[in-house]
Amino acid sequence: MANVQPLPARNERKAPKWDSQYEEQLPTFFEEFETVAKEAAIDSDDLKMKKEALRYVDAKTMRFWRSLDTFEDDQKTWDKFKKEVLSNYPGAEQVPETTTDTLKKVVTKFAKSGVSNSQELAEYHREFATVSKSLTKHGILSGVQVAGYYVQVFPDSVRAQLNMRLQVQHTAKKKGEAYSLAELKGAVDFLLSDANTIYVGRESTSIRGVTAIVGEHPVHCITDWGCSIIAMSVATCNALGVMFDPTRCIPLQSANGKTDWTLGIARDVPFRFGDVTAILQVHIVESPAYDVLLGRPFEVLTQARTQSFLSGDQHITLTDPNTERIITIPTVPREPPRFRKPDEREWRL
């Protein structure tokens, strides 16, 4: 057999090595020995496997292994011999300093700091994979459980997109089969890339606005159908007394290229435009140059149609999603934000 390689000598670099002072490394030693044994084509010969493994251990260990019942009995297989050896080294069966609590601490750490770009994702992935590999290797967690922990660091909105991305990429995946960490990382990396990050509105004097009533307060809203969310500044949120969920955050990117996270989402906020009321899901952001931004979801919900005139005027026709009442409202030039934090500087275009 041309591809058969002789077993390496004990002092060769490729030879499996094990120091009996480090019991936890014994499983790795057996893995290394089985690799060279397969190359030497003796992996199917139980007697040779038991005999040749002794050449790579110290004299004291050799004498002990020879005394084991599974070594002396020619009817006992290599796997049974290996199992008996491992049973005599308690440290080899333990998980060194790795528990599910350790994994939870990694997730909590990065959930707090945020994972909003490829560099932060790579750092999180390295720490998570180091801990989770030991847990799966020793049967403490299944692949499905590990995947469940891995995605906890991302907001619900990212997880929803992640599921769709994975289903498109891995159509042959069987029901209940876990995605590997590499598959999860690849999908999240795609979602966090610049080409797929949510933009929070273009900086342009051509942006128009409309007035909505939120609660009892009139609020100037800019419209931007190119934005994939509806957003409200935290200062506006505070002034209007709008409650929001701080655990539901998403990554967003401003026109200057800076990536950040929203502060949370306010659910089912009623916006009145004359006789039309739209119930909106509003993302709260730190300090944008607007009070409210009406993005693509608003356009879809109200079936908004925009009509522009040569004079520069613009009208928007809205349909009430519940009553189907239709109104047309004029837009106005963009205004600076009315609601600002006390320490915010004067608004600039």
Tab-separated table of C-alpha atoms in Angstrom:
chain	number	residue	atom	x	y	z
A	1	MET	CA	0.000	0.000	0.000
A	2	ALA	CA	1.747	3.116	-1.281
A	3	ASN	CA	0.153	5.546	1.191
A	4	VAL	CA	1.025	3.603	4.332
A	5	GLN	CA	3.382	5.514	6.635
A	6	PRO	CA	5.413	3.764	9.347
A	7	LEU	CA	4.706	4.734	12.930
A	8	PRO	CA	6.922	7.671	13.920
A	9	ALA	CA	9.743	7.104	16.372
A	10	ARG	CA	9.164	8.412	19.875
A	11	ASN	CA	11.511	11.379	19.404
A	12	GLU	CA	10.033	12.435	16.064
A	13	ARG	CA	8.038	15.656	15.866
A	14	LYS	CA	4.957	13.867	14.583
A	15	ALA	CA	4.952	11.319	17.403
A	16	PRO	CA	2.049	11.496	19.893
A	17	LYS	CA	3.205	12.809	23.269
A	18	TRP	CA	1.789	12.693	26.770
A	19	ASP	CA	3.161	13.727	30.148
A	20	SER	CA	1.503	11.614	32.841
A	21	GLN	CA	1.499	14.647	35.167
A	22	TYR	CA	-1.234	16.163	32.991
A	23	GLU	CA	-4.111	13.696	33.083
A	24	GLU	CA	-6.498	16.014	31.188
A	25	GLN	CA	-4.275	15.698	28.083
A	26	LEU	CA	-4.662	11.909	27.849
A	27	PRO	CA	-7.701	12.007	25.475
A	28	THR	CA	-5.676	14.205	23.125
A	29	PHE	CA	-2.806	11.716	23.256
A	30	PHE	CA	-5.131	8.907	22.202
A	31	GLU	CA	-6.496	11.028	19.338
A	32	GLU	CA	-2.949	11.727	18.105
A	33	PHE	CA	-1.979	8.062	18.376
A	34	GLU	CA	-5.069	6.920	16.457
A	35	THR	CA	-4.167	9.365	13.676
A	36	VAL	CA	-0.670	7.959	13.149
A	37	ALA	CA	-1.981	4.403	13.608
A	38	LYS	CA	-4.446	4.936	10.774
A	39	GLU	CA	-1.641	6.240	8.534
A	40	ALA	CA	0.325	3.113	9.409
A	41	ALA	CA	-2.707	0.939	8.586
A	42	ILE	CA	-2.809	-0.754	12.002
A	43	ASP	CA	-5.968	0.952	13.281
A	44	SER	CA	-8.058	-2.180	12.605
A	45	ASP	CA	-5.660	-4.482	14.494
A	46	ASP	CA	-6.563	-4.305	18.210
A	47	LEU	CA	-3.499	-6.203	19.384
A	48	LYS	CA	-1.068	-3.954	17.498
A	49	MET	CA	-2.896	-0.837	18.643
A	50	LYS	CA	-2.507	-1.801	22.301
A	51	LYS	CA	1.107	-2.813	21.883
A	52	GLU	CA	2.283	0.135	19.784
A	53	ALA	CA	0.614	2.749	22.036
A	54	LEU	CA	3.071	1.790	24.778
A	55	ARG	CA	6.073	3.035	22.815
A	56	TYR	CA	4.978	6.652	23.356
A	57	VAL	CA	4.581	6.632	27.155
A	58	ASP	CA	7.146	6.597	29.976
A	59	ALA	CA	8.376	3.371	31.557
A	60	LYS	CA	6.202	3.628	34.674
A	61	THR	CA	3.053	4.195	32.616
A	62	MET	CA	4.028	1.370	30.265
A	63	ARG	CA	4.251	-1.130	33.139
A	64	PHE	CA	0.870	-0.034	34.502
A	65	TRP	CA	-0.925	-0.237	31.153
A	66	ARG	CA	0.517	-3.710	30.538
A	67	SER	CA	-0.995	-4.879	33.829
A	68	LEU	CA	-4.543	-3.965	32.815
A	69	ASP	CA	-6.957	-6.816	32.082
A	70	THR	CA	-7.913	-5.378	28.713
A	71	PHE	CA	-4.256	-5.374	27.621
A	72	GLU	CA	-3.505	-8.948	28.617
A	73	ASP	CA	-6.736	-10.335	27.131
A	74	ASP	CA	-6.332	-10.690	23.379
A	75	GLN	CA	-10.121	-10.750	23.001
A	76	LYS	CA	-10.471	-7.228	24.383
A	77	THR	CA	-10.612	-4.506	21.749
A	78	TRP	CA	-8.581	-1.325	21.548
A	79	ASP	CA	-11.638	0.751	22.510
A	80	LYS	CA	-12.179	-1.309	25.673
A	81	PHE	CA	-8.488	-0.992	26.547
A	82	LYS	CA	-8.608	2.772	26.012
A	83	LYS	CA	-11.742	3.049	28.148
A	84	GLU	CA	-10.088	1.147	30.996
A	85	VAL	CA	-6.989	3.325	30.790
A	86	LEU	CA	-9.056	6.509	30.952
A	87	SER	CA	-11.039	5.220	33.936
A	88	ASN	CA	-7.791	5.166	35.937
A	89	TYR	CA	-7.096	8.849	35.307
A	90	PRO	CA	-9.972	10.899	36.813
A	91	GLY	CA	-8.558	14.160	35.488
A	92	ALA	CA	-8.906	12.887	31.915
A	93	GLU	CA	-12.696	12.713	32.262
A	94	GLN	CA	-13.138	16.223	33.693
A	95	VAL	CA	-13.856	19.457	31.868
A	96	PRO	CA	-11.033	21.839	32.840
A	97	GLU	CA	-12.514	25.057	34.252
A	98	THR	CA	-15.350	25.140	31.715
A	99	THR	CA	-19.036	25.211	32.598
A	100	THR	CA	-22.259	26.557	31.139
A	101	ASP	CA	-21.872	29.470	33.562
A	102	THR	CA	-18.616	30.355	31.812
A	103	LEU	CA	-20.441	30.364	28.486
A	104	LYS	CA	-23.252	32.527	29.880
A	105	LYS	CA	-20.683	35.048	31.130
A	106	VAL	CA	-19.250	35.352	27.608
A	107	VAL	CA	-22.725	35.977	26.169
A	108	THR	CA	-23.599	38.504	28.891
A	109	LYS	CA	-20.322	40.354	28.412
A	110	PHE	CA	-20.853	40.880	24.682
A	111	ALA	CA	-24.595	41.490	24.972
A	112	LYS	CA	-23.734	44.417	27.247
A	113	SER	CA	-20.980	45.866	25.048
A	114	GLY	CA	-22.790	45.105	21.783
A	115	VAL	CA	-21.794	43.317	18.584
A	116	SER	CA	-22.376	45.699	15.693
A	117	ASN	CA	-19.579	45.026	13.189
A	118	SER	CA	-17.339	42.269	11.845
A	119	GLN	CA	-14.450	43.013	14.212
A	120	GLU	CA	-16.640	42.808	17.324
A	121	LEU	CA	-18.301	39.664	15.946
A	122	ALA	CA	-14.907	37.998	15.396
A	123	GLU	CA	-13.848	38.758	18.977
A	124	TYR	CA	-17.122	37.389	20.352
A	125	HIS	CA	-16.889	34.302	18.139
A	126	ARG	CA	-13.363	33.451	19.315
A	127	GLU	CA	-14.268	33.654	23.006
A	128	PHE	CA	-17.543	31.792	22.569
A	129	ALA	CA	-16.057	28.999	20.426
A	130	THR	CA	-13.203	28.383	22.873
A	131	VAL	CA	-15.622	27.688	25.729
A	132	SER	CA	-18.418	25.960	23.794
A	133	LYS	CA	-16.110	23.448	22.079
A	134	SER	CA	-15.135	21.950	25.411
A	135	LEU	CA	-18.771	21.747	26.502
A	136	THR	CA	-19.908	19.941	23.350
A	137	LYS	CA	-16.879	17.654	23.337
A	138	HIS	CA	-17.744	16.386	26.805
A	139	GLY	CA	-21.459	16.098	26.077
A	140	ILE	CA	-22.520	18.881	28.432
A	141	LEU	CA	-24.311	20.832	25.673
A	142	SER	CA	-25.721	19.734	22.326
A	143	GLY	CA	-25.126	21.585	19.083
A	144	VAL	CA	-28.661	22.992	19.197
A	145	GLN	CA	-28.121	24.288	22.738
A	146	VAL	CA	-24.809	25.914	21.783
A	147	ALA	CA	-26.435	27.643	18.806
A	148	GLY	CA	-29.180	28.886	21.126
A	149	TYR	CA	-26.623	30.488	23.431
A	150	TYR	CA	-24.654	31.941	20.502
A	151	VAL	CA	-27.526	34.024	19.093
A	152	GLN	CA	-28.663	35.405	22.465
A	153	VAL	CA	-26.188	38.273	22.118
A	154	PHE	CA	-28.077	39.656	19.088
A	155	PRO	CA	-31.382	41.639	19.171
A	156	ASP	CA	-34.622	39.910	18.116
A	157	SER	CA	-34.686	41.810	14.833
A	158	VAL	CA	-31.253	40.457	13.895
A	159	ARG	CA	-32.256	36.949	14.957
A	160	ALA	CA	-35.320	37.072	12.710
A	161	GLN	CA	-33.177	38.093	9.736
A	162	LEU	CA	-30.609	35.492	10.767
A	163	ASN	CA	-33.162	32.686	10.544
A	164	MET	CA	-34.172	33.739	7.050
A	165	ARG	CA	-30.550	34.080	5.940
A	166	LEU	CA	-29.655	30.611	7.228
A	167	GLN	CA	-32.680	29.005	5.604
A	168	VAL	CA	-31.766	30.525	2.248
A	169	GLN	CA	-28.105	29.525	2.543
A	170	HIS	CA	-28.621	25.988	3.863
A	171	THR	CA	-31.674	24.575	2.134
A	172	ALA	CA	-30.486	20.980	2.651
A	173	LYS	CA	-30.450	21.343	6.427
A	174	LYS	CA	-32.684	18.759	8.080
A	175	LYS	CA	-35.332	19.760	10.595
A	176	GLY	CA	-33.823	19.867	14.094
A	177	GLU	CA	-30.238	19.795	12.799
A	178	ALA	CA	-28.076	22.413	14.494
A	179	TYR	CA	-26.250	25.104	12.562
A	180	SER	CA	-22.523	25.129	13.207
A	181	LEU	CA	-20.865	28.160	14.774
A	182	ALA	CA	-19.113	28.831	11.471
A	183	GLU	CA	-22.473	28.893	9.654
A	184	LEU	CA	-23.966	31.210	12.283
A	185	LYS	CA	-20.989	33.560	12.190
A	186	GLY	CA	-21.052	33.747	8.392
A	187	ALA	CA	-24.740	34.679	8.340
A	188	VAL	CA	-24.420	37.284	11.114
A	189	ASP	CA	-21.341	38.777	9.469
A	190	PHE	CA	-23.373	39.236	6.288
A	191	LEU	CA	-26.184	40.971	8.176
A	192	LEU	CA	-23.774	43.297	9.975
A	193	SER	CA	-21.813	44.235	6.850
A	194	ASP	CA	-22.013	47.797	5.566
A	195	ALA	CA	-24.051	46.732	2.558
A	196	ASN	CA	-26.795	45.344	4.774
A	197	THR	CA	-26.788	47.700	7.759
A	198	ILE	CA	-29.917	49.767	8.332
A	199	TYR	CA	-29.453	53.383	7.348
A	200	VAL	CA	-31.115	56.012	9.511
A	201	GLY	CA	-31.795	58.632	6.886
A	202	ARG	CA	-29.863	60.619	4.316
A	203	GLU	CA	-28.496	64.059	5.111
A	204	SER	CA	-30.137	66.219	2.493
A	205	THR	CA	-31.976	69.544	2.432
A	206	SER	CA	-34.406	67.981	-0.058
A	207	ILE	CA	-35.995	65.868	2.676
A	208	ARG	CA	-39.588	66.928	3.332
A	209	GLY	CA	-41.676	66.672	6.473
A	210	VAL	CA	-45.249	66.283	7.699
A	211	THR	CA	-46.946	66.999	11.017
A	212	ALA	CA	-48.414	64.163	13.074
A	213	ILE	CA	-50.261	64.187	16.375
A	214	VAL	CA	-48.750	61.800	18.918
A	215	GLY	CA	-50.832	61.766	22.059
A	216	GLU	CA	-51.846	65.415	22.245
A	217	HIS	CA	-48.636	66.840	20.828
A	218	PRO	CA	-47.895	67.909	17.247
A	219	VAL	CA	-44.613	66.423	16.058
A	220	HIS	CA	-42.645	67.243	12.912
A	221	CYS	CA	-41.784	64.037	11.047
A	222	ILE	CA	-39.383	63.795	8.158
A	223	THR	CA	-40.114	61.228	5.435
A	224	ASP	CA	-37.508	58.986	3.879
A	225	TRP	CA	-38.753	55.897	2.047
A	226	GLY	CA	-35.155	54.736	1.643
A	227	CYS	CA	-34.889	54.112	5.386
A	228	SER	CA	-36.015	50.674	6.568
A	229	ILE	CA	-37.253	51.720	10.032
A	230	ILE	CA	-39.401	54.308	11.799
A	231	ALA	CA	-37.257	56.197	14.318
A	232	MET	CA	-37.756	58.720	17.110
A	233	SER	CA	-35.151	60.637	19.084
A	234	VAL	CA	-34.903	59.771	22.779
A	235	ALA	CA	-35.486	63.450	23.577
A	236	THR	CA	-38.816	63.338	21.700
A	237	CYS	CA	-39.653	60.041	23.388
A	238	ASN	CA	-39.061	61.597	26.809
A	239	ALA	CA	-41.042	64.740	25.994
A	240	LEU	CA	-44.051	62.758	24.760
A	241	GLY	CA	-43.904	60.174	27.544
A	242	VAL	CA	-43.620	57.280	25.095
A	243	MET	CA	-42.600	54.009	26.749
A	244	PHE	CA	-40.216	51.649	24.985
A	245	ASP	CA	-38.621	48.228	25.451
A	246	PRO	CA	-34.833	48.651	25.988
A	247	THR	CA	-34.111	44.949	25.334
A	248	ARG	CA	-35.085	45.173	21.658
A	249	CYS	CA	-32.217	46.966	19.925
A	250	ILE	CA	-30.912	46.856	16.359
A	251	PRO	CA	-27.707	48.097	14.672
A	252	LEU	CA	-28.043	51.188	12.498
A	253	GLN	CA	-25.693	53.294	10.418
A	254	SER	CA	-25.833	57.040	9.935
A	255	ALA	CA	-24.928	58.946	6.795
A	256	ASN	CA	-21.420	59.644	8.127
A	257	GLY	CA	-20.698	55.922	8.274
A	258	LYS	CA	-20.847	55.565	12.058
A	259	THR	CA	-22.502	52.357	13.253
A	260	ASP	CA	-24.472	52.406	16.493
A	261	TRP	CA	-27.356	50.636	18.237
A	262	THR	CA	-30.876	51.843	18.880
A	263	LEU	CA	-31.961	52.244	22.506
A	264	GLY	CA	-35.031	50.046	22.117
A	265	ILE	CA	-38.434	49.931	20.453
A	266	ALA	CA	-41.751	51.595	21.310
A	267	ARG	CA	-44.606	49.348	20.228
A	268	ASP	CA	-48.002	50.316	18.838
A	269	VAL	CA	-47.587	54.093	18.989
A	270	PRO	CA	-50.589	55.891	17.367
A	271	PHE	CA	-49.711	58.649	14.893
A	272	ARG	CA	-52.627	60.783	13.635
A	273	PHE	CA	-52.502	62.561	10.287
A	274	GLY	CA	-55.856	64.297	10.038
A	275	ASP	CA	-58.455	61.502	9.790
A	276	VAL	CA	-55.840	58.780	9.257
A	277	THR	CA	-54.335	56.958	12.247
A	278	ALA	CA	-51.316	54.700	11.842
A	279	ILE	CA	-50.170	52.389	14.647
A	280	LEU	CA	-46.379	52.298	14.343
A	281	GLN	CA	-43.449	50.358	15.781
A	282	VAL	CA	-40.879	53.059	16.553
A	283	HIS	CA	-37.147	52.569	17.179
A	284	ILE	CA	-35.651	54.984	19.716
A	285	VAL	CA	-32.298	56.542	18.790
A	286	GLU	CA	-29.884	58.705	20.746
A	287	SER	CA	-29.358	62.096	19.063
A	288	PRO	CA	-30.468	62.297	15.431
A	289	ALA	CA	-31.092	65.546	13.560
A	290	TYR	CA	-34.858	64.989	13.644
A	291	ASP	CA	-37.701	64.324	16.065
A	292	VAL	CA	-39.296	61.481	14.084
A	293	LEU	CA	-38.293	59.741	10.860
A	294	LEU	CA	-40.981	57.941	8.853
A	295	GLY	CA	-39.306	55.221	6.809
A	296	ARG	CA	-40.370	52.428	4.502
A	297	PRO	CA	-42.679	50.634	7.009
A	298	PHE	CA	-44.851	53.757	7.229
A	299	GLU	CA	-45.015	54.038	3.441
A	300	VAL	CA	-46.136	50.406	3.154
A	301	LEU	CA	-48.650	50.527	6.040
A	302	THR	CA	-50.410	53.679	4.797
A	303	GLN	CA	-49.963	52.915	1.072
A	304	ALA	CA	-48.358	56.341	0.833
A	305	ARG	CA	-48.200	57.900	-2.612
A	306	THR	CA	-46.014	60.951	-3.193
A	307	GLN	CA	-46.726	63.606	-5.803
A	308	SER	CA	-44.082	66.235	-6.554
A	309	PHE	CA	-44.603	69.501	-8.406
A	310	LEU	CA	-42.296	71.707	-10.466
A	311	SER	CA	-42.702	74.423	-7.844
A	312	GLY	CA	-40.938	72.181	-5.324
A	313	ASP	CA	-44.127	71.419	-3.414
A	314	GLN	CA	-44.948	67.846	-2.516
A	315	HIS	CA	-48.144	66.100	-1.443
A	316	ILE	CA	-48.528	62.702	0.212
A	317	THR	CA	-51.701	60.646	-0.077
A	318	LEU	CA	-52.318	58.282	2.848
A	319	THR	CA	-54.824	55.458	3.329
A	320	ASP	CA	-56.002	54.549	6.835
A	321	PRO	CA	-55.143	50.829	7.228
A	322	ASN	CA	-58.297	50.235	9.320
A	323	THR	CA	-61.019	52.470	7.846
A	324	GLU	CA	-59.544	52.807	4.324
A	325	ARG	CA	-60.196	56.546	4.551
A	326	ILE	CA	-57.928	58.437	2.147
A	327	ILE	CA	-56.471	61.889	2.687
A	328	THR	CA	-53.883	64.028	0.925
A	329	ILE	CA	-51.624	66.218	3.044
A	330	PRO	CA	-49.028	68.783	1.968
A	331	THR	CA	-45.428	68.370	3.055
A	332	VAL	CA	-43.262	71.166	4.389
A	333	PRO	CA	-39.501	71.752	4.253
A	334	ARG	CA	-37.527	69.929	6.823
A	335	GLU	CA	-37.399	71.584	10.251
A	336	PRO	CA	-34.761	71.313	12.985
A	337	PRO	CA	-35.705	69.013	15.870
A	338	ARG	CA	-37.993	70.613	18.422
A	339	PHE	CA	-37.154	68.205	21.227
A	340	ARG	CA	-33.538	68.150	22.343
A	341	LYS	CA	-31.557	67.217	25.411
A	342	PRO	CA	-30.483	70.225	27.513
A	343	ASP	CA	-26.820	69.625	26.689
A	344	GLU	CA	-27.250	69.200	22.942
A	345	ARG	CA	-25.636	71.816	20.748
A	346	GLU	CA	-27.484	73.862	18.164
A	347	TRP	CA	-28.794	71.645	15.368
A	348	ARG	CA	-26.938	71.780	12.075
A	349	LEU	CA	-27.729	70.391	8.616
